[in-house]
Each structure stands twice: as C-alpha cells, then as structure tokens.
Amino acid sequence: MSAHPHAAHDPNLDQGTRAGFNQRLRDRLYIADLRARPRTLPNRLLLVLALVGPGLLVMLGDNDAGGVLTYAQTGAAYGLGIFLPMMLVLGFVAYIVQEMTIRLGAVTRRGHAELIWKRYGPFWGLFSLVDLVLANILTLVTEFIGIRVGGLAFGISYVVTVPLTLAFVVATL
C-alpha cells in the first residue's frame, strides 16, 4: 500500500481504501486552509479543535459510568500516588496496542479478529470473539447502571430513564 497522496487514484485499491485516502486528503487541505487564515482568536480555536478534536472524542469514549466509578474508588483508596503512574503506563500501553492493531490492518488489509483466527486457529479466534462480546455487554450494563443512578440523582425514576435510554439506543442503531 502506497503512502503517496495520489494513491487515491490507484486502480488496485478497493473503494473503501480509496474513500479513506480521499478523506485524509480533504482533512489535510482543511488543516492547511485553517493554518493559512489570519491569526485571529476564532481561527486559532478552529485550528486547535480540528487538530485535537478527534483525540478528545477517543478519550471521552472510555470515560463511561463504570470507568468514572473505578477512577473515584481508586482515588479514594490510594490517592494520586497510584493514579499518575498508572495513567502514564496504561496510556502508553493502550497507544501501543491500538497503533499495532492499526498497522496490522493497514499492512494485511484484514481485521484483527480475522488475523487471530488465521494465525492461532478457531479456538483462540472464538475465545477472542466471545471475550469481546462479553466485555461489550458488561460495558452496556454499567452504562445503564450509570444512567439509572444519574436519573435518580435528578429525582427521575429509573422506570422512566432506563426504558427511554434503551429506546433511544435501539432507535439510533
């Protein structure tokens, strides 16, 4: 796979890959346009949001109800003495794992699960799949527990908040 910016016109690339290249080119042009604008405060804020925004969205994606409760419990038990070192170590580990998975996908053009299945066989492929599904189900359970507690904090019964949230989630699928 070529990293050349004109690779979007390579006939050997599938439509999804071509669309990804085109999106990256549009993003780069947008950033270049923002950098070329006069250096006013609104323009600088737009540039910062364009550069930092996607990373902020990814960071916010992991701060769910279960995570916040775990952070609070850890802070109450150990203070900042364990939080700061763990934040540095786990942030580095998460970055390495995600970047390695992205590189594997970019080079092989196969998903992480497919690579596990082919390299380690059906047992570990199925194990990875079941583990992922179970982790996602448990994460959803903690989300709904957080929604219930949040509703109760505002005096709204969980009989109202949980079904409404479930209906919203199902409607957006």
mmCIF file of C-alpha atoms in Angstrom:
data_model
loop_
_atom_site.group_PDB
_atom_site.id
_atom_site.type_symbol
_atom_site.label_atom_id
_atom_site.label_comp_id
_atom_site.label_asym_id
_atom_site.label_seq_id
_atom_site.Cartn_x
_atom_site.Cartn_y
_atom_site.Cartn_z
ATOM 1 C CA MET A 1 0.000 0.000 0.000
ATOM 2 C CA SER A 2 1.453 3.304 -1.055
ATOM 3 C CA ALA A 3 1.572 6.250 1.321
ATOM 4 C CA HIS A 4 1.764 8.647 -1.624
ATOM 5 C CA PRO A 5 -1.032 11.265 -1.551
ATOM 6 C CA HIS A 6 -2.090 10.386 -5.099
ATOM 7 C CA ALA A 7 -2.670 6.747 -4.126
ATOM 8 C CA ALA A 8 -6.400 7.502 -4.111
ATOM 9 C CA HIS A 9 -6.260 7.115 -7.903
ATOM 10 C CA ASP A 10 -4.579 3.677 -7.798
ATOM 11 C CA PRO A 11 -6.918 1.222 -9.601
ATOM 12 C CA ASN A 12 -5.747 -1.661 -7.386
ATOM 13 C CA LEU A 13 -7.253 -0.145 -4.237
ATOM 14 C CA ASP A 14 -10.760 -1.115 -3.210
ATOM 15 C CA GLN A 15 -13.483 1.524 -2.845
ATOM 16 C CA GLY A 16 -13.209 1.740 0.969
ATOM 17 C CA THR A 17 -9.464 2.302 0.869
ATOM 18 C CA ARG A 18 -9.853 4.905 -1.876
ATOM 19 C CA ALA A 19 -12.504 6.706 0.184
ATOM 20 C CA GLY A 20 -10.158 6.694 3.189
ATOM 21 C CA PHE A 21 -7.375 8.276 1.147
ATOM 22 C CA ASN A 22 -9.769 10.894 -0.210
ATOM 23 C CA GLN A 23 -10.960 11.750 3.314
ATOM 24 C CA ARG A 24 -7.364 12.119 4.527
ATOM 25 C CA LEU A 25 -6.597 14.438 1.617
ATOM 26 C CA ARG A 26 -9.665 16.573 2.395
ATOM 27 C CA ASP A 27 -8.627 16.706 6.065
ATOM 28 C CA ARG A 28 -5.109 17.829 5.154
ATOM 29 C CA LEU A 29 -6.459 20.519 2.839
ATOM 30 C CA TYR A 30 -8.805 21.740 5.578
ATOM 31 C CA ILE A 31 -5.930 21.951 8.088
ATOM 32 C CA ALA A 32 -3.779 23.789 5.516
ATOM 33 C CA ASP A 33 -6.642 26.224 4.924
ATOM 34 C CA LEU A 34 -7.008 26.828 8.664
ATOM 35 C CA ARG A 35 -3.266 27.457 9.010
ATOM 36 C CA ALA A 36 -3.306 29.946 6.117
ATOM 37 C CA ARG A 37 -6.100 32.051 7.636
ATOM 38 C CA PRO A 38 -5.293 35.232 9.572
ATOM 39 C CA ARG A 39 -4.187 34.526 13.138
ATOM 40 C CA THR A 40 -7.293 35.667 14.961
ATOM 41 C CA LEU A 41 -8.622 34.006 18.090
ATOM 42 C CA PRO A 42 -11.596 32.300 16.357
ATOM 43 C CA ASN A 43 -9.312 30.942 13.616
ATOM 44 C CA ARG A 44 -6.824 29.650 16.177
ATOM 45 C CA LEU A 45 -9.622 27.947 18.121
ATOM 46 C CA LEU A 46 -10.869 26.295 14.929
ATOM 47 C CA LEU A 47 -7.361 25.018 14.210
ATOM 48 C CA VAL A 48 -6.943 23.652 17.734
ATOM 49 C CA LEU A 49 -10.333 21.925 17.563
ATOM 50 C CA ALA A 50 -9.517 20.426 14.164
ATOM 51 C CA LEU A 51 -6.180 19.088 15.403
ATOM 52 C CA VAL A 52 -7.184 17.980 18.895
ATOM 53 C CA GLY A 53 -10.881 17.193 18.412
ATOM 54 C CA PRO A 54 -10.618 13.581 17.197
ATOM 55 C CA GLY A 55 -8.263 12.697 20.040
ATOM 56 C CA LEU A 56 -10.637 14.250 22.566
ATOM 57 C CA LEU A 57 -13.514 12.175 21.200
ATOM 58 C CA VAL A 58 -11.481 8.998 21.583
ATOM 59 C CA MET A 59 -10.500 9.943 25.138
ATOM 60 C CA LEU A 60 -14.097 10.696 26.082
ATOM 61 C CA GLY A 61 -15.201 7.360 24.660
ATOM 62 C CA ASP A 62 -13.565 5.497 27.535
ATOM 63 C CA ASN A 63 -14.932 7.673 30.338
ATOM 64 C CA ASP A 64 -18.159 5.808 30.945
ATOM 65 C CA ALA A 65 -20.050 5.322 34.204
ATOM 66 C CA GLY A 66 -18.086 2.216 35.190
ATOM 67 C CA GLY A 67 -14.775 3.892 34.437
ATOM 68 C CA VAL A 68 -15.594 7.030 36.412
ATOM 69 C CA LEU A 69 -16.660 4.942 39.417
ATOM 70 C CA THR A 70 -13.446 2.926 39.189
ATOM 71 C CA TYR A 71 -11.390 6.130 38.991
ATOM 72 C CA ALA A 72 -13.189 7.505 42.050
ATOM 73 C CA GLN A 73 -12.693 4.304 44.065
ATOM 74 C CA THR A 74 -9.012 4.112 43.155
ATOM 75 C CA GLY A 75 -8.515 7.763 44.044
ATOM 76 C CA ALA A 76 -10.311 7.333 47.367
ATOM 77 C CA ALA A 77 -8.251 4.284 48.276
ATOM 78 C CA TYR A 78 -4.794 5.271 47.021
ATOM 79 C CA GLY A 79 -4.874 8.985 46.237
ATOM 80 C CA LEU A 80 -2.775 10.332 43.395
ATOM 81 C CA GLY A 81 0.136 8.078 44.355
ATOM 82 C CA ILE A 82 -1.083 5.261 42.123
ATOM 83 C CA PHE A 83 -3.170 7.262 39.666
ATOM 84 C CA LEU A 84 -0.431 9.266 37.990
ATOM 85 C CA PRO A 85 1.989 6.362 37.363
ATOM 86 C CA MET A 86 -0.836 4.108 36.166
ATOM 87 C CA MET A 87 -2.161 6.835 33.881
ATOM 88 C CA LEU A 88 1.224 7.151 32.215
ATOM 89 C CA VAL A 89 1.831 3.397 31.929
ATOM 90 C CA LEU A 90 -1.664 2.414 30.798
ATOM 91 C CA GLY A 91 -1.902 5.322 28.373
ATOM 92 C CA PHE A 92 1.340 4.198 26.754
ATOM 93 C CA VAL A 93 0.206 0.550 26.639
ATOM 94 C CA ALA A 94 -3.176 1.476 25.136
ATOM 95 C CA TYR A 95 -1.468 3.605 22.488
ATOM 96 C CA ILE A 96 0.975 0.816 21.548
ATOM 97 C CA VAL A 97 -1.758 -1.832 21.289
ATOM 98 C CA GLN A 98 -4.052 0.369 19.197
ATOM 99 C CA GLU A 99 -1.252 1.504 16.922
ATOM 100 C CA MET A 100 -0.042 -2.079 16.435
ATOM 101 C CA THR A 101 -3.565 -3.199 15.531
ATOM 102 C CA ILE A 102 -3.930 -0.335 13.051
ATOM 103 C CA ARG A 103 -0.606 -1.187 11.418
ATOM 104 C CA LEU A 104 -1.577 -4.855 11.141
ATOM 105 C CA GLY A 105 -4.829 -3.879 9.458
ATOM 106 C CA ALA A 106 -3.146 -1.389 7.127
ATOM 107 C CA VAL A 107 -0.478 -3.851 6.010
ATOM 108 C CA THR A 108 -2.576 -7.016 5.737
ATOM 109 C CA ARG A 109 -5.910 -5.367 4.878
ATOM 110 C CA ARG A 110 -7.539 -7.781 7.302
ATOM 111 C CA GLY A 111 -9.280 -7.183 10.603
ATOM 112 C CA HIS A 112 -7.801 -8.019 13.977
ATOM 113 C CA ALA A 113 -10.230 -10.898 14.586
ATOM 114 C CA GLU A 114 -9.545 -12.428 11.175
ATOM 115 C CA LEU A 115 -5.802 -12.310 11.813
ATOM 116 C CA ILE A 116 -6.208 -14.025 15.189
ATOM 117 C CA TRP A 117 -8.407 -16.690 13.607
ATOM 118 C CA LYS A 118 -5.938 -17.402 10.794
ATOM 119 C CA ARG A 119 -2.755 -17.285 12.886
ATOM 120 C CA TYR A 120 -3.872 -19.035 16.080
ATOM 121 C CA GLY A 121 -6.807 -21.134 14.921
ATOM 122 C CA PRO A 122 -10.523 -21.325 15.663
ATOM 123 C CA PHE A 123 -10.205 -21.847 19.441
ATOM 124 C CA TRP A 124 -8.387 -18.559 20.064
ATOM 125 C CA GLY A 125 -10.421 -16.790 17.395
ATOM 126 C CA LEU A 126 -13.656 -17.831 19.094
ATOM 127 C CA PHE A 127 -12.185 -17.050 22.516
ATOM 128 C CA SER A 128 -11.307 -13.528 21.342
ATOM 129 C CA LEU A 129 -14.775 -13.071 19.847
ATOM 130 C CA VAL A 130 -16.604 -14.276 22.981
ATOM 131 C CA ASP A 131 -14.329 -12.132 25.155
ATOM 132 C CA LEU A 132 -15.106 -9.048 23.064
ATOM 133 C CA VAL A 133 -18.869 -9.668 23.077
ATOM 134 C CA LEU A 134 -18.887 -10.305 26.840
ATOM 135 C CA ALA A 135 -16.842 -7.169 27.548
ATOM 136 C CA ASN A 136 -19.201 -5.065 25.416
ATOM 137 C CA ILE A 137 -22.311 -6.490 27.103
ATOM 138 C CA LEU A 138 -20.863 -5.812 30.556
ATOM 139 C CA THR A 139 -19.906 -2.288 29.477
ATOM 140 C CA LEU A 140 -23.502 -1.696 28.360
ATOM 141 C CA VAL A 141 -24.738 -2.962 31.732
ATOM 142 C CA THR A 142 -22.501 -0.467 33.551
ATOM 143 C CA GLU A 143 -23.725 2.286 31.228
ATOM 144 C CA PHE A 144 -27.351 1.574 32.119
ATOM 145 C CA ILE A 145 -26.467 1.402 35.818
ATOM 146 C CA GLY A 146 -24.875 4.841 35.442
ATOM 147 C CA ILE A 147 -27.962 6.133 33.623
ATOM 148 C CA ARG A 148 -30.163 4.805 36.416
ATOM 149 C CA VAL A 149 -28.036 6.441 39.131
ATOM 150 C CA GLY A 150 -27.808 9.698 37.155
ATOM 151 C CA GLY A 151 -31.577 9.819 36.757
ATOM 152 C CA LEU A 152 -32.104 9.152 40.460
ATOM 153 C CA ALA A 153 -29.658 11.961 41.293
ATOM 154 C CA PHE A 154 -32.011 14.338 39.445
ATOM 155 C CA GLY A 155 -35.112 12.827 41.032
ATOM 156 C CA ILE A 156 -36.194 10.918 37.906
ATOM 157 C CA SER A 157 -37.244 7.325 38.446
ATOM 158 C CA TYR A 158 -35.253 4.591 36.742
ATOM 159 C CA VAL A 159 -38.572 3.285 35.411
ATOM 160 C CA VAL A 160 -38.503 6.341 33.134
ATOM 161 C CA THR A 161 -34.792 6.843 32.415
ATOM 162 C CA VAL A 162 -33.741 3.287 31.581
ATOM 163 C CA PRO A 163 -36.531 2.456 29.070
ATOM 164 C CA LEU A 164 -36.209 5.871 27.398
ATOM 165 C CA THR A 165 -32.467 5.430 27.051
ATOM 166 C CA LEU A 166 -32.887 1.892 25.739
ATOM 167 C CA ALA A 167 -35.429 3.139 23.187
ATOM 168 C CA PHE A 168 -33.021 5.891 22.117
ATOM 169 C CA VAL A 169 -30.124 3.445 21.734
ATOM 170 C CA VAL A 170 -32.235 0.995 19.718
ATOM 171 C CA ALA A 171 -33.606 3.819 17.548
ATOM 172 C CA THR A 172 -30.102 5.015 16.669
ATOM 173 C CA LEU A 173 -28.837 1.600 15.579
#
